[in-house]
């Protein structure tokens, strides 16, 4: 299966602060990366593949596929551009060419400090997480429209319903076994 993107260049640039003059070839790797990291992990392998097949076959807009179209156009279409930009920001001013890494500078602007860039990325991630939460809720509230959501098995990615990341994973794990958990470090009085 060829690599299918859930958003267009126009959607990416219209939904974020990316200037229309930014070369799409610079952004494409980050769209692919964000789609793999955030869409597949929240949709699961089977639903992710179903959406790709519908897009590739030109059937996303067909009768009976309205829920899939809404998922792609409204929910993924709001989430994915933000995460693509989140991953692109650290690399937009750098180029890797002929074995060297170059930093581009602007004659008309001042480069952001590391702290400013990190703050900008946090705001973009917060926005992406908000849209991710909306996407997860849409799927869960319309679960009968997405039978592929619960059919993952074996090496498939099972959907993760946690949209927010606070820097530390505190989710309870099924079948924890003998793995170390946060509970192992807490005292009984907590």
CSV table of C-alpha atoms in Angstrom, one decimal:
chain,number,residue,atom,x,y,z
A,1,UNK,CA,0.0,0.0,0.0
A,2,UNK,CA,1.4,3.4,-1.0
A,3,UNK,CA,1.7,5.9,1.8
A,4,UNK,CA,-1.6,7.7,2.1
A,5,UNK,CA,-1.8,11.0,4.0
A,6,UNK,CA,-5.0,12.0,5.9
A,7,UNK,CA,-4.5,15.7,5.2
A,8,UNK,CA,-3.6,17.9,2.2
A,9,UNK,CA,-0.9,20.5,2.0
A,10,UNK,CA,-3.7,23.1,1.9
A,11,UNK,CA,-5.3,21.7,5.1
A,12,UNK,CA,-1.8,21.7,6.8
A,13,UNK,CA,-1.1,25.4,5.9
A,14,UNK,CA,-4.7,26.6,6.5
A,15,UNK,CA,-4.9,25.0,10.0
A,16,UNK,CA,-1.6,26.2,11.4
A,17,UNK,CA,0.7,29.2,11.4
A,18,UNK,CA,2.8,27.7,8.6
A,19,UNK,CA,3.3,30.3,5.9
A,20,UNK,CA,2.0,29.4,2.5
A,21,UNK,CA,5.5,29.9,1.1
A,22,UNK,CA,7.0,27.1,3.1
A,23,UNK,CA,8.0,24.2,0.8
A,24,UNK,CA,5.8,21.2,1.2
A,25,UNK,CA,8.8,18.9,0.8
A,26,UNK,CA,10.2,20.3,4.0
A,27,UNK,CA,6.9,19.5,5.8
A,28,UNK,CA,6.0,16.1,4.3
A,29,UNK,CA,8.3,14.0,6.6
A,30,UNK,CA,6.8,15.6,9.6
A,31,UNK,CA,3.2,15.0,8.4
A,32,UNK,CA,4.1,11.3,7.9
A,33,UNK,CA,5.8,11.1,11.3
A,34,UNK,CA,2.8,12.7,13.1
A,35,UNK,CA,0.3,10.5,11.3
A,36,UNK,CA,2.2,7.4,12.3
A,37,UNK,CA,2.8,8.6,15.9
A,38,UNK,CA,-0.6,10.1,16.7
A,39,UNK,CA,-3.2,8.7,14.3
A,40,UNK,CA,-2.2,5.0,14.2
A,41,UNK,CA,-1.8,4.9,18.0
A,42,UNK,CA,-5.2,6.5,18.7
A,43,UNK,CA,-7.1,4.8,15.9
A,44,UNK,CA,-5.5,1.4,16.0
A,45,UNK,CA,-4.0,-0.5,13.0
A,46,UNK,CA,-7.3,-1.8,11.6
A,47,UNK,CA,-9.2,1.6,11.6
A,48,UNK,CA,-6.1,3.4,10.4
A,49,UNK,CA,-5.7,0.9,7.5
A,50,UNK,CA,-9.5,1.2,6.7
A,51,UNK,CA,-9.2,5.0,6.4
A,52,UNK,CA,-6.1,4.7,4.1
A,53,UNK,CA,-7.9,2.1,1.9
A,54,UNK,CA,-11.0,4.4,1.6
A,55,UNK,CA,-8.9,7.3,0.7
A,56,UNK,CA,-6.7,5.3,-1.8
A,57,UNK,CA,-9.7,3.8,-3.5
A,58,UNK,CA,-11.5,7.2,-3.6
A,59,UNK,CA,-14.4,5.8,-1.6
A,60,UNK,CA,-14.2,8.1,1.5
A,61,UNK,CA,-17.1,10.3,0.3
A,62,UNK,CA,-19.3,7.3,-0.8
A,63,UNK,CA,-22.7,6.7,0.8
A,64,UNK,CA,-22.3,4.6,3.9
A,65,UNK,CA,-18.9,6.1,4.7
A,66,UNK,CA,-20.1,9.4,6.2
A,67,UNK,CA,-18.7,8.6,9.7
A,68,UNK,CA,-15.3,7.8,8.2
A,69,UNK,CA,-15.4,11.0,6.2
A,70,UNK,CA,-16.3,13.1,9.3
A,71,UNK,CA,-13.5,11.4,11.2
A,72,UNK,CA,-10.9,12.2,8.6
A,73,UNK,CA,-12.1,15.7,7.5
A,74,UNK,CA,-13.2,17.1,10.9
A,75,UNK,CA,-11.3,15.3,13.7
A,76,UNK,CA,-8.1,14.0,12.1
A,77,UNK,CA,-8.0,17.1,9.9
A,78,UNK,CA,-7.9,19.3,13.0
A,79,UNK,CA,-5.5,17.2,15.0
A,80,UNK,CA,-2.8,16.1,12.5
A,81,UNK,CA,-1.7,19.6,11.3
A,82,UNK,CA,-0.9,20.6,14.8
A,83,UNK,CA,1.2,17.6,15.5
A,84,UNK,CA,3.0,17.8,12.2
A,85,UNK,CA,3.9,21.4,13.0
A,86,UNK,CA,4.9,20.4,16.5
A,87,UNK,CA,7.5,18.0,15.1
A,88,UNK,CA,8.6,20.3,12.3
A,89,UNK,CA,9.4,23.4,14.4
A,90,UNK,CA,12.9,22.2,15.6
A,91,UNK,CA,13.9,21.4,12.1
A,92,UNK,CA,12.5,24.3,10.0
A,93,UNK,CA,15.6,26.4,10.2
A,94,UNK,CA,18.0,23.6,9.7
A,95,UNK,CA,19.0,21.8,6.5
A,96,UNK,CA,20.9,18.6,6.1
A,97,UNK,CA,22.8,18.7,2.8
A,98,UNK,CA,25.9,16.9,1.6
A,99,UNK,CA,26.7,15.5,5.0
A,100,UNK,CA,26.5,18.8,6.8
A,101,UNK,CA,23.8,20.5,8.9
A,102,UNK,CA,23.2,24.2,8.0
A,103,UNK,CA,21.3,26.8,10.0
A,104,UNK,CA,19.2,29.2,7.9
A,105,UNK,CA,18.9,32.8,9.1
A,106,UNK,CA,16.5,35.5,8.1
A,107,UNK,CA,17.4,39.0,7.0
A,108,UNK,CA,14.0,40.4,8.1
A,109,UNK,CA,13.4,38.6,11.4
A,110,UNK,CA,15.0,37.4,14.6
A,111,UNK,CA,15.3,33.7,15.4
A,112,UNK,CA,13.4,32.4,18.5
A,113,UNK,CA,15.4,31.6,21.5
A,114,UNK,CA,15.3,27.9,22.7
A,115,UNK,CA,12.9,28.9,25.5
A,116,UNK,CA,10.6,30.7,23.1
A,117,UNK,CA,10.6,27.8,20.6
A,118,UNK,CA,9.8,25.3,23.4
A,119,UNK,CA,6.9,27.5,24.6
A,120,UNK,CA,5.6,27.7,21.1
A,121,UNK,CA,5.8,23.9,20.7
A,122,UNK,CA,4.0,23.4,24.0
A,123,UNK,CA,1.1,25.6,22.8
A,124,UNK,CA,0.9,23.7,19.6
A,125,UNK,CA,1.0,20.3,21.4
A,126,UNK,CA,-1.7,21.5,23.7
A,127,UNK,CA,-3.9,22.3,20.7
A,128,UNK,CA,-3.1,19.0,19.1
A,129,UNK,CA,-4.0,17.1,22.3
A,130,UNK,CA,-7.3,19.0,22.5
A,131,UNK,CA,-8.2,17.9,19.0
A,132,UNK,CA,-7.0,14.4,19.7
A,133,UNK,CA,-9.3,14.2,22.7
A,134,UNK,CA,-12.2,15.3,20.5
A,135,UNK,CA,-11.3,12.6,18.0
A,136,UNK,CA,-11.2,9.9,20.6
A,137,UNK,CA,-14.6,11.0,22.0
A,138,UNK,CA,-16.1,11.1,18.5
A,139,UNK,CA,-15.0,7.5,17.9
A,140,UNK,CA,-16.1,6.2,21.3
A,141,UNK,CA,-19.5,8.0,21.0
A,142,UNK,CA,-20.0,6.4,17.6
A,143,UNK,CA,-18.3,3.1,18.1
A,144,UNK,CA,-20.9,1.2,16.1
A,145,UNK,CA,-19.8,3.2,13.0
A,146,UNK,CA,-16.2,2.1,13.5
A,147,UNK,CA,-16.1,-1.7,13.9
A,148,UNK,CA,-12.4,-1.8,13.0
A,149,UNK,CA,-11.6,0.1,16.2
A,150,UNK,CA,-11.9,-3.0,18.4
A,151,UNK,CA,-10.6,-5.7,16.0
A,152,UNK,CA,-6.8,-5.3,16.4
A,153,UNK,CA,-4.8,-8.4,17.3
A,154,UNK,CA,-1.3,-9.8,17.4
A,155,UNK,CA,1.2,-7.2,16.2
A,156,UNK,CA,-1.5,-4.6,15.5
A,157,UNK,CA,-1.4,-1.3,17.4
A,158,UNK,CA,-4.3,-1.3,19.8
A,159,UNK,CA,-6.0,2.2,20.2
A,160,UNK,CA,-4.8,4.3,23.1
A,161,UNK,CA,-7.6,6.4,24.6
A,162,UNK,CA,-5.3,8.8,26.5
A,163,UNK,CA,-5.0,12.1,24.6
A,164,UNK,CA,-2.9,14.1,27.0
A,165,UNK,CA,0.8,13.5,27.9
A,166,UNK,CA,2.1,15.1,31.0
A,167,UNK,CA,5.7,13.9,30.8
A,168,UNK,CA,5.1,10.8,32.9
A,169,UNK,CA,3.0,7.8,32.1
A,170,UNK,CA,0.8,7.0,35.1
A,171,UNK,CA,-1.7,4.7,33.3
A,172,UNK,CA,-2.5,1.4,34.9
A,173,UNK,CA,-1.3,-1.5,32.8
A,174,UNK,CA,-3.3,-4.7,32.3
A,175,UNK,CA,-1.2,-7.7,33.2
A,176,UNK,CA,1.6,-5.7,34.9
A,177,UNK,CA,3.3,-8.8,36.1
A,178,UNK,CA,6.6,-8.2,37.8
A,179,UNK,CA,7.3,-4.9,36.1
A,180,UNK,CA,8.2,-1.9,38.2
A,181,UNK,CA,5.4,0.6,38.6
A,182,UNK,CA,4.9,4.0,40.3
A,183,UNK,CA,3.1,2.2,43.1
A,184,UNK,CA,6.5,0.5,44.0
A,185,UNK,CA,7.9,4.0,44.9
A,186,UNK,CA,5.0,5.3,46.9
A,187,UNK,CA,4.9,5.0,50.6
A,188,UNK,CA,1.9,3.5,52.3
A,189,UNK,CA,0.8,6.8,53.7
A,190,UNK,CA,0.2,8.2,50.2
